[in-house]
PDB file of C-alpha atoms in Angstrom:
ATOM      1  CA  ASP A 210     160.237 -26.038 163.752  1.00 57.00           C
ATOM      2  CA  ILE A 211     158.808 -29.874 162.714  1.00 59.00           C
ATOM      3  CA  THR A 212     161.723 -31.373 164.328  1.00 61.00           C
ATOM      4  CA  SER A 213     161.398 -28.850 167.459  1.00 71.00           C
ATOM      5  CA  GLU A 214     157.998 -30.407 167.900  1.00 87.00           C
ATOM      6  CA  ILE A 215     156.522 -26.883 167.706  1.00 91.00           C
ATOM      7  CA  ARG A 216     152.566 -26.641 167.941  1.00 91.00           C
ATOM      8  CA  ILE A 217     150.383 -23.799 166.541  1.00 93.00           C
ATOM      9  CA  PRO A 218     147.270 -22.840 168.619  1.00 93.00           C
ATOM     10  CA  PRO A 219     144.100 -24.602 166.838  1.00 91.00           C
ATOM     11  CA  ARG A 220     141.941 -21.366 167.653  1.00 93.00           C
ATOM     12  CA  ILE A 221     142.536 -17.924 168.740  1.00 96.00           C
ATOM     13  CA  ASP A 222     141.057 -17.477 172.237  1.00 96.00           C
ATOM     14  CA  GLY A 223     141.599 -14.800 174.911  1.00 97.00           C
ATOM     15  CA  GLU A 224     144.934 -16.139 175.962  1.00 97.00           C
ATOM     16  CA  VAL A 225     146.353 -15.905 172.371  1.00 97.00           C
ATOM     17  CA  ALA A 226     145.034 -12.536 171.865  1.00 97.00           C
ATOM     18  CA  ARG A 227     146.665 -11.380 175.279  1.00 97.00           C
ATOM     19  CA  SER A 228     149.733 -12.862 174.129  1.00 97.00           C
ATOM     20  CA  ALA A 229     149.684 -10.939 170.762  1.00 97.00           C
ATOM     21  CA  GLY A 230     149.578  -7.720 172.951  1.00 97.00           C
ATOM     22  CA  TRP A 231     152.687  -8.847 174.673  1.00 97.00           C
ATOM     23  CA  ILE A 232     154.326  -9.502 171.105  1.00 96.00           C
ATOM     24  CA  SER A 233     153.153  -6.119 169.861  1.00 96.00           C
ATOM     25  CA  THR A 234     155.756  -4.262 172.093  1.00 94.00           C
ATOM     26  CA  ALA A 235     158.526  -6.532 170.906  1.00 94.00           C
ATOM     27  CA  ARG A 236     161.487  -5.486 168.551  1.00 92.00           C
ATOM     28  CA  TYR A 237     161.583  -7.492 165.376  1.00 92.00           C
ATOM     29  CA  SER A 238     164.944  -8.753 164.653  1.00 86.00           C
ATOM     30  CA  LYS A 239     166.413  -9.978 161.409  1.00 77.00           C
ATOM     31  CA  ASP A 240     169.907 -10.911 160.767  1.00 64.00           C
ATOM     32  CA  TYR A 241     171.204 -11.452 157.273  1.00 52.00           C
ATOM     33  CA  GLU A 242     173.604 -13.550 155.530  1.00 53.00           C
ATOM     34  CA  ARG A 243     175.287 -13.222 151.990  1.00 59.00           C
ATOM     35  CA  PHE A 244     176.410 -16.276 150.219  1.00 52.00           C
ATOM     36  CA  GLU A 245     177.894 -16.621 146.319  1.00 59.00           C
ATOM     37  CA  ALA A 246     175.126 -18.519 144.273  1.00 54.00           C
ATOM     38  CA  GLY A 247     177.668 -19.143 141.423  1.00 56.00           C
ATOM     39  CA  GLU A 248     178.980 -17.182 138.410  1.00 63.00           C
ATOM     40  CA  GLY A 249     179.537 -13.918 140.253  1.00 61.00           C
ATOM     41  CA  VAL A 250     175.918 -13.980 141.812  1.00 59.00           C
ATOM     42  CA  GLU A 251     175.757 -13.075 145.315  1.00 58.00           C
ATOM     43  CA  LYS A 252     172.568 -13.688 147.439  1.00 56.00           C
ATOM     44  CA  VAL A 253     171.171 -12.601 150.544  1.00 52.00           C
ATOM     45  CA  TYR A 254     168.894 -14.547 152.773  1.00 51.00           C
ATOM     46  CA  ALA A 255     167.567 -13.938 156.444  1.00 53.00           C
ATOM     47  CA  ARG A 256     169.618 -16.284 158.498  1.00 59.00           C
ATOM     48  CA  ARG A 257     167.844 -15.570 161.610  1.00 71.00           C
ATOM     49  CA  GLN A 258     164.544 -13.709 162.547  1.00 88.00           C
ATOM     50  CA  ALA A 259     163.479 -13.108 166.093  1.00 92.00           C
ATOM     51  CA  TYR A 260     160.926 -11.138 168.591  1.00 94.00           C
ATOM     52  CA  VAL A 261     162.851  -9.405 171.276  1.00 94.00           C
ATOM     53  CA  LEU A 262     161.013  -8.522 174.351  1.00 94.00           C
ATOM     54  CA  THR A 263     162.378  -6.388 177.149  1.00 92.00           C
ATOM     55  CA  PHE A 264     161.027  -6.579 180.972  1.00 93.00           C
ATOM     56  CA  ARG A 265     161.822  -4.883 184.230  1.00 88.00           C
ATOM     57  CA  GLY A 266     162.898  -6.719 187.232  1.00 85.00           C
ATOM     58  CA  LYS A 267     159.719  -6.619 188.804  1.00 88.00           C
ATOM     59  CA  ASP A 268     158.159  -8.182 185.744  1.00 92.00           C
ATOM     60  CA  LEU A 269     160.248 -11.575 186.778  1.00 90.00           C
ATOM     61  CA  PRO A 270     156.695 -13.283 188.313  1.00 92.00           C
ATOM     62  CA  PHE A 271     155.095 -12.650 185.074  1.00 95.00           C
ATOM     63  CA  ILE A 272     157.733 -13.905 183.234  1.00 95.00           C
ATOM     64  CA  GLU A 273     157.814 -17.128 185.442  1.00 94.00           C
ATOM     65  CA  LEU A 274     154.223 -17.635 186.061  1.00 95.00           C
ATOM     66  CA  GLU A 275     152.402 -16.301 182.853  1.00 96.00           C
ATOM     67  CA  PHE A 276     154.875 -15.653 179.905  1.00 97.00           C
ATOM     68  CA  ILE A 277     156.956 -18.761 179.936  1.00 96.00           C
ATOM     69  CA  PRO A 278     154.001 -21.328 180.603  1.00 97.00           C
ATOM     70  CA  PHE A 279     151.812 -19.887 178.142  1.00 97.00           C
ATOM     71  CA  PHE A 280     154.269 -20.431 175.384  1.00 97.00           C
ATOM     72  CA  GLU A 281     155.247 -23.927 176.822  1.00 96.00           C
ATOM     73  CA  GLU A 282     151.120 -24.696 176.847  1.00 96.00           C
ATOM     74  CA  TYR A 283     150.178 -23.184 173.720  1.00 96.00           C
ATOM     75  CA  PHE A 284     153.343 -23.916 171.206  1.00 95.00           C
ATOM     76  CA  ASN A 285     155.565 -26.410 173.231  1.00 94.00           C
ATOM     77  CA  TYR A 286     158.178 -23.990 173.293  1.00 94.00           C
ATOM     78  CA  SER A 287     160.325 -22.248 175.926  1.00 93.00           C
ATOM     79  CA  PRO A 288     161.426 -18.697 175.199  1.00 93.00           C
ATOM     80  CA  TYR A 289     164.962 -17.750 175.958  1.00 91.00           C
ATOM     81  CA  VAL A 290     165.235 -15.539 178.890  1.00 91.00           C
ATOM     82  CA  GLY A 291     168.410 -13.708 179.977  1.00 87.00           C
ATOM     83  CA  THR A 292     168.853 -11.556 182.989  1.00 80.00           C
ATOM     84  CA  ARG A 293     171.528  -8.840 183.390  1.00 73.00           C
ATOM     85  CA  ILE A 294     172.231  -6.951 186.534  1.00 70.00           C
ATOM     86  CA  CYS A 295     173.138  -3.230 186.500  1.00 67.00           C
ATOM     87  CA  GLU A 296     173.492  -0.415 188.750  1.00 64.00           C
ATOM     88  CA  GLY A 297     171.254   2.575 188.512  1.00 58.00           C
ATOM     89  CA  PHE A 298     169.392   5.088 190.897  1.00 56.00           C
ATOM     90  CA  GLY A 299     171.383   3.905 193.706  1.00 60.00           C
ATOM     91  CA  GLN A 300     170.219   0.349 193.649  1.00 61.00           C
ATOM     92  CA  LYS A 301     170.646  -2.761 191.595  1.00 65.00           C
ATOM     93  CA  LEU A 302     168.503  -3.121 188.595  1.00 62.00           C
ATOM     94  CA  ARG A 303     167.377  -6.214 186.449  1.00 68.00           C
ATOM     95  CA  ASP A 304     167.115  -5.895 182.733  1.00 80.00           C
ATOM     96  CA  ILE A 305     165.538  -9.006 181.319  1.00 90.00           C
ATOM     97  CA  THR A 306     165.268 -10.011 177.918  1.00 92.00           C
ATOM     98  CA  SER A 307     163.268 -12.686 176.095  1.00 93.00           C
ATOM     99  CA  VAL A 308     163.994 -13.854 172.796  1.00 94.00           C
ATOM    100  CA  ILE A 309     161.329 -15.887 170.339  1.00 93.00           C
ATOM    101  CA  SER A 310     162.991 -17.176 167.140  1.00 89.00           C
ATOM    102  CA  GLN A 311     161.147 -20.089 166.207  1.00 90.00           C
ATOM    103  CA  ARG A 312     160.001 -19.459 162.551  1.00 89.00           C
ATOM    104  CA  ALA A 313     156.470 -21.206 162.900  1.00 92.00           C
ATOM    105  CA  ILE A 314     155.736 -19.121 166.083  1.00 94.00           C
ATOM    106  CA  MET A 315     156.856 -15.656 164.350  1.00 92.00           C
ATOM    107  CA  SER A 316     154.926 -16.635 161.366  1.00 92.00           C
ATOM    108  CA  PHE A 317     151.841 -17.265 163.443  1.00 95.00           C
ATOM    109  CA  TYR A 318     152.171 -13.727 164.926  1.00 96.00           C
ATOM    110  CA  ARG A 319     152.997 -12.018 161.797  1.00 93.00           C
ATOM    111  CA  ASP A 320     150.946 -13.472 159.217  1.00 93.00           C
ATOM    112  CA  VAL A 321     148.053 -14.944 160.859  1.00 95.00           C
ATOM    113  CA  LEU A 322     147.521 -12.465 163.548  1.00 95.00           C
ATOM    114  CA  GLY A 323     148.666  -9.372 161.828  1.00 94.00           C
ATOM    115  CA  VAL A 324     151.592  -8.109 164.018  1.00 94.00           C
ATOM    116  CA  LYS A 325     153.383  -6.053 161.496  1.00 93.00           C
ATOM    117  CA  GLU A 326     157.531  -6.003 161.442  1.00 90.00           C
ATOM    118  CA  GLU A 327     157.795  -2.299 162.056  1.00 92.00           C
ATOM    119  CA  ARG A 328     156.738  -1.105 165.320  1.00 92.00           C
ATOM    120  CA  GLU A 329     155.648   2.163 163.879  1.00 93.00           C
ATOM    121  CA  GLU A 330     152.979   0.309 161.879  1.00 93.00           C
ATOM    122  CA  ARG A 331     151.712  -1.812 164.491  1.00 93.00           C
ATOM    123  CA  THR A 332     148.036  -1.297 165.562  1.00 95.00           C
ATOM    124  CA  ILE A 333     145.338  -2.761 167.968  1.00 95.00           C
ATOM    125  CA  LEU A 334     144.354  -6.004 166.566  1.00 94.00           C
ATOM    126  CA  PHE A 335     140.943  -7.676 166.949  1.00 93.00           C
ATOM    127  CA  LYS A 336     137.479  -6.658 167.665  1.00 91.00           C
ATOM    128  CA  GLY A 337     134.888  -7.610 170.670  1.00 90.00           C
ATOM    129  CA  GLU A 338     136.117 -10.002 173.240  1.00 93.00           C
ATOM    130  CA  LEU A 339     139.416 -10.721 171.706  1.00 96.00           C
ATOM    131  CA  LYS A 340     140.107  -6.819 171.613  1.00 96.00           C
ATOM    132  CA  ARG A 341     139.749  -6.702 175.272  1.00 96.00           C
ATOM    133  CA  TYR A 342     142.597  -9.595 175.736  1.00 97.00           C
ATOM    134  CA  PHE A 343     144.835  -7.892 173.323  1.00 97.00           C
ATOM    135  CA  ILE A 344     144.777  -4.596 175.183  1.00 97.00           C
ATOM    136  CA  ALA A 345     145.265  -6.327 178.565  1.00 97.00           C
ATOM    137  CA  GLY A 346     148.414  -7.660 177.184  1.00 97.00           C
ATOM    138  CA  LEU A 347     149.446  -4.094 176.158  1.00 97.00           C
ATOM    139  CA  ILE A 348     148.776  -3.129 179.806  1.00 97.00           C
ATOM    140  CA  ASP A 349     150.772  -6.293 181.170  1.00 97.00           C
ATOM    141  CA  MET A 350     153.782  -4.687 179.229  1.00 96.00           C
ATOM    142  CA  TRP A 351     153.305  -0.876 179.576  1.00 96.00           C
ATOM    143  CA  GLY A 352     151.708  -0.576 182.893  1.00 95.00           C
ATOM    144  CA  TYR A 353     153.312   0.841 186.012  1.00 94.00           C
ATOM    145  CA  ILE A 354     151.604   0.738 189.369  1.00 92.00           C
ATOM    146  CA  SER A 355     151.951   3.288 192.226  1.00 89.00           C
ATOM    147  CA  SER A 356     149.451   4.751 194.897  1.00 85.00           C
ATOM    148  CA  GLU A 357     147.923   8.369 195.703  1.00 82.00           C
ATOM    149  CA  GLY A 358     145.935   8.719 198.836  1.00 82.00           C
ATOM    150  CA  GLY A 359     145.989   5.129 199.744  1.00 83.00           C
ATOM    151  CA  ARG A 360     144.588   4.114 196.336  1.00 87.00           C
ATOM    152  CA  PRO A 361     146.333   1.984 193.434  1.00 90.00           C
ATOM    153  CA  TYR A 362     146.935   3.857 190.174  1.00 91.00           C
ATOM    154  CA  ILE A 363     148.424   2.533 186.957  1.00 93.00           C
ATOM    155  CA  LYS A 364     149.968   4.617 184.226  1.00 95.00           C
ATOM    156  CA  LEU A 365     150.842   3.496 180.627  1.00 96.00           C
ATOM    157  CA  TYR A 366     154.399   4.484 179.556  1.00 96.00           C
ATOM    158  CA  ILE A 367     154.467   3.831 175.945  1.00 96.00           C
ATOM    159  CA  PRO A 368     157.552   4.175 173.958  1.00 95.00           C
ATOM    160  CA  PRO A 369     157.629   7.007 170.989  1.00 94.00           C
ATOM    161  CA  GLU A 370     157.885   4.318 168.058  1.00 94.00           C
ATOM    162  CA  PHE A 371     154.452   3.161 169.176  1.00 95.00           C
ATOM    163  CA  ARG A 372     152.529   6.386 168.509  1.00 95.00           C
ATOM    164  CA  LYS A 373     149.952   4.840 166.018  1.00 95.00           C
ATOM    165  CA  MET A 374     148.959   2.258 168.806  1.00 95.00           C
ATOM    166  CA  ALA A 375     148.946   4.892 171.626  1.00 96.00           C
ATOM    167  CA  GLU A 376     146.514   7.025 170.038  1.00 96.00           C
ATOM    168  CA  GLU A 377     144.390   4.135 169.358  1.00 96.00           C
ATOM    169  CA  LEU A 378     144.527   2.742 172.708  1.00 96.00           C
ATOM    170  CA  ALA A 379     143.810   6.278 174.393  1.00 96.00           C
ATOM    171  CA  GLU A 380     140.696   6.248 172.035  1.00 95.00           C
ATOM    172  CA  GLU A 381     139.634   2.901 173.124  1.00 94.00           C
ATOM    173  CA  LEU A 382     140.098   3.464 176.717  1.00 94.00           C
ATOM    174  CA  ASP A 383     138.465   6.894 176.410  1.00 92.00           C
ATOM    175  CA  ARG A 384     141.561   8.558 178.317  1.00 93.00           C
ATOM    176  CA  GLY A 385     143.782  11.448 177.435  1.00 94.00           C
ATOM    177  CA  LEU A 386     147.123  10.867 175.845  1.00 95.00           C
ATOM    178  CA  ALA A 387     150.123  12.754 177.480  1.00 95.00           C
ATOM    179  CA  THR A 388     152.942  13.399 175.307  1.00 94.00           C
ATOM    180  CA  TYR A 389     156.745  13.779 176.428  1.00 93.00           C
ATOM    181  CA  PRO A 390     159.866  13.633 174.510  1.00 90.00           C
ATOM    182  CA  ASN A 391     160.802   9.918 175.181  1.00 92.00           C
ATOM    183  CA  TYR A 392     157.356   8.319 175.632  1.00 93.00           C
ATOM    184  CA  PHE A 393     153.439   8.563 175.857  1.00 96.00           C
ATOM    185  CA  VAL A 394     151.513   8.328 178.843  1.00 97.00           C
ATOM    186  CA  ILE A 395     148.018   7.071 179.561  1.00 96.00           C
ATOM    187  CA  HIS A 396     146.384   7.102 183.083  1.00 95.00           C
ATOM    188  CA  LEU A 397     144.622   3.995 183.138  1.00 93.00           C
ATOM    189  CA  GLY A 398     142.573   4.770 186.373  1.00 90.00           C
ATOM    190  CA  GLN A 399     142.672   5.050 190.238  1.00 90.00           C
ATOM    191  CA  GLY A 400     141.122   3.224 192.950  1.00 89.00           C
ATOM    192  CA  GLN A 401     137.671   1.850 191.957  1.00 89.00           C
ATOM    193  CA  ARG A 402     137.981   3.012 188.365  1.00 91.00           C
ATOM    194  CA  LEU A 403     141.325   1.247 188.158  1.00 91.00           C
ATOM    195  CA  ALA A 404     139.448  -2.085 189.400  1.00 90.00           C
ATOM    196  CA  GLU A 405     136.736  -1.760 186.947  1.00 92.00           C
ATOM    197  CA  ALA A 406     139.315  -1.259 184.139  1.00 92.00           C
ATOM    198  CA  ILE A 407     141.224  -4.448 184.886  1.00 91.00           C
ATOM    199  CA  LYS A 408     137.929  -6.377 185.127  1.00 92.00           C
ATOM    200  CA  LYS A 409     137.139  -5.351 181.540  1.00 94.00           C
ATOM    201  CA  TYR A 410     140.860  -5.906 180.461  1.00 95.00           C
ATOM    202  CA  PRO A 411     141.811  -8.999 182.056  1.00 95.00           C
ATOM    203  CA  ILE A 412     145.522  -8.248 182.705  1.00 96.00           C
ATOM    204  CA  SER A 413     147.833 -11.186 183.944  1.00 96.00           C
ATOM    205  CA  ASN A 414     151.029  -9.481 185.176  1.00 96.00           C
ATOM    206  CA  PRO A 415     151.205 -10.039 189.147  1.00 94.00           C
ATOM    207  CA  TYR A 416     153.248  -6.888 189.503  1.00 93.00           C
ATOM    208  CA  LEU A 417     150.182  -4.940 188.646  1.00 93.00           C
ATOM    209  CA  LEU A 418     147.358  -7.396 189.353  1.00 92.00           C
ATOM    210  CA  TYR A 419     148.200  -8.381 192.893  1.00 91.00           C
ATOM    211  CA  PRO A 420     148.412  -4.986 194.544  1.00 90.00           C
ATOM    212  CA  ILE A 421     144.906  -4.168 192.881  1.00 90.00           C
ATOM    213  CA  LEU A 422     143.290  -7.435 194.164  1.00 89.00           C
ATOM    214  CA  TRP A 423     144.980  -6.913 197.732  1.00 88.00           C
ATOM    215  CA  TRP A 424     143.489  -3.502 197.803  1.00 88.00           C
ATOM    216  CA  LYS A 425     139.952  -4.453 196.871  1.00 84.00           C
ATOM    217  CA  GLU A 426     140.188  -7.345 199.618  1.00 82.00           C
ATOM    218  CA  THR A 427     141.753  -5.464 202.362  1.00 83.00           C
ATOM    219  CA  GLY A 428     141.635  -1.514 201.623  1.00 76.00           C
ATOM    220  CA  GLU A 429     145.330  -1.416 201.698  1.00 73.00           C
ATOM    221  CA  LEU A 430     147.925  -1.330 199.095  1.00 69.00           C
ATOM    222  CA  ARG A 431     150.596  -3.737 199.189  1.00 65.00           C
ATOM    223  CA  LYS A 432     153.618  -2.757 197.276  1.00 58.00           C
ATOM    224  CA  TRP A 433     155.456  -4.906 194.941  1.00 52.00           C
ATOM    225  CA  PRO A 434     159.301  -5.344 195.582  1.00 46.00           C
ATOM    226  CA  LEU A 435     161.725  -4.108 193.120  1.00 39.00           C
TER     227      LEU A 435
END
């Protein structure tokens, strides 16, 4: 990491707290390698560790305008991003994966900020102002926007392994938590209530943010393309 000129943020501000929300949705991956240490002794060490994040095709502007620039500015690091095109629901879908594998960055999120390796054990971090930004990062990753009666609304679809965080999030947002076989759902809000929610929790994903800002300005909902 020294030879890669990786930086670590000197302070934890709102941008860092929001990025912790992004990382909290990631899979922690660890590859092991065995080697002979002599005299019949075999040792195992972690050869490679990484956070693996999965995005939707409509998140591409978020990746290019927010996600990558954040890591470049705060860590002097460009995360790997790979895109795969697949067919589904009668259309082409983009499956986007990002991998963060620098040890110093992983240690910062795991050991300094407290993002646990096991997704089942992850919780909402921080208090006060920083907590607002952390939750905004979760909304960036889990939010789906649609419209009803000409007003935008956002639902959060949360994978089942994040039960603990889903329950904490529902309590923090003062919303109900719906349970389905493959995910949890939180209705973030609709119309003006949604606009107030994103003012409190400053999201950065254009797929979610721009249609709401457009609706507030014009009274019309401008749908983001797939």
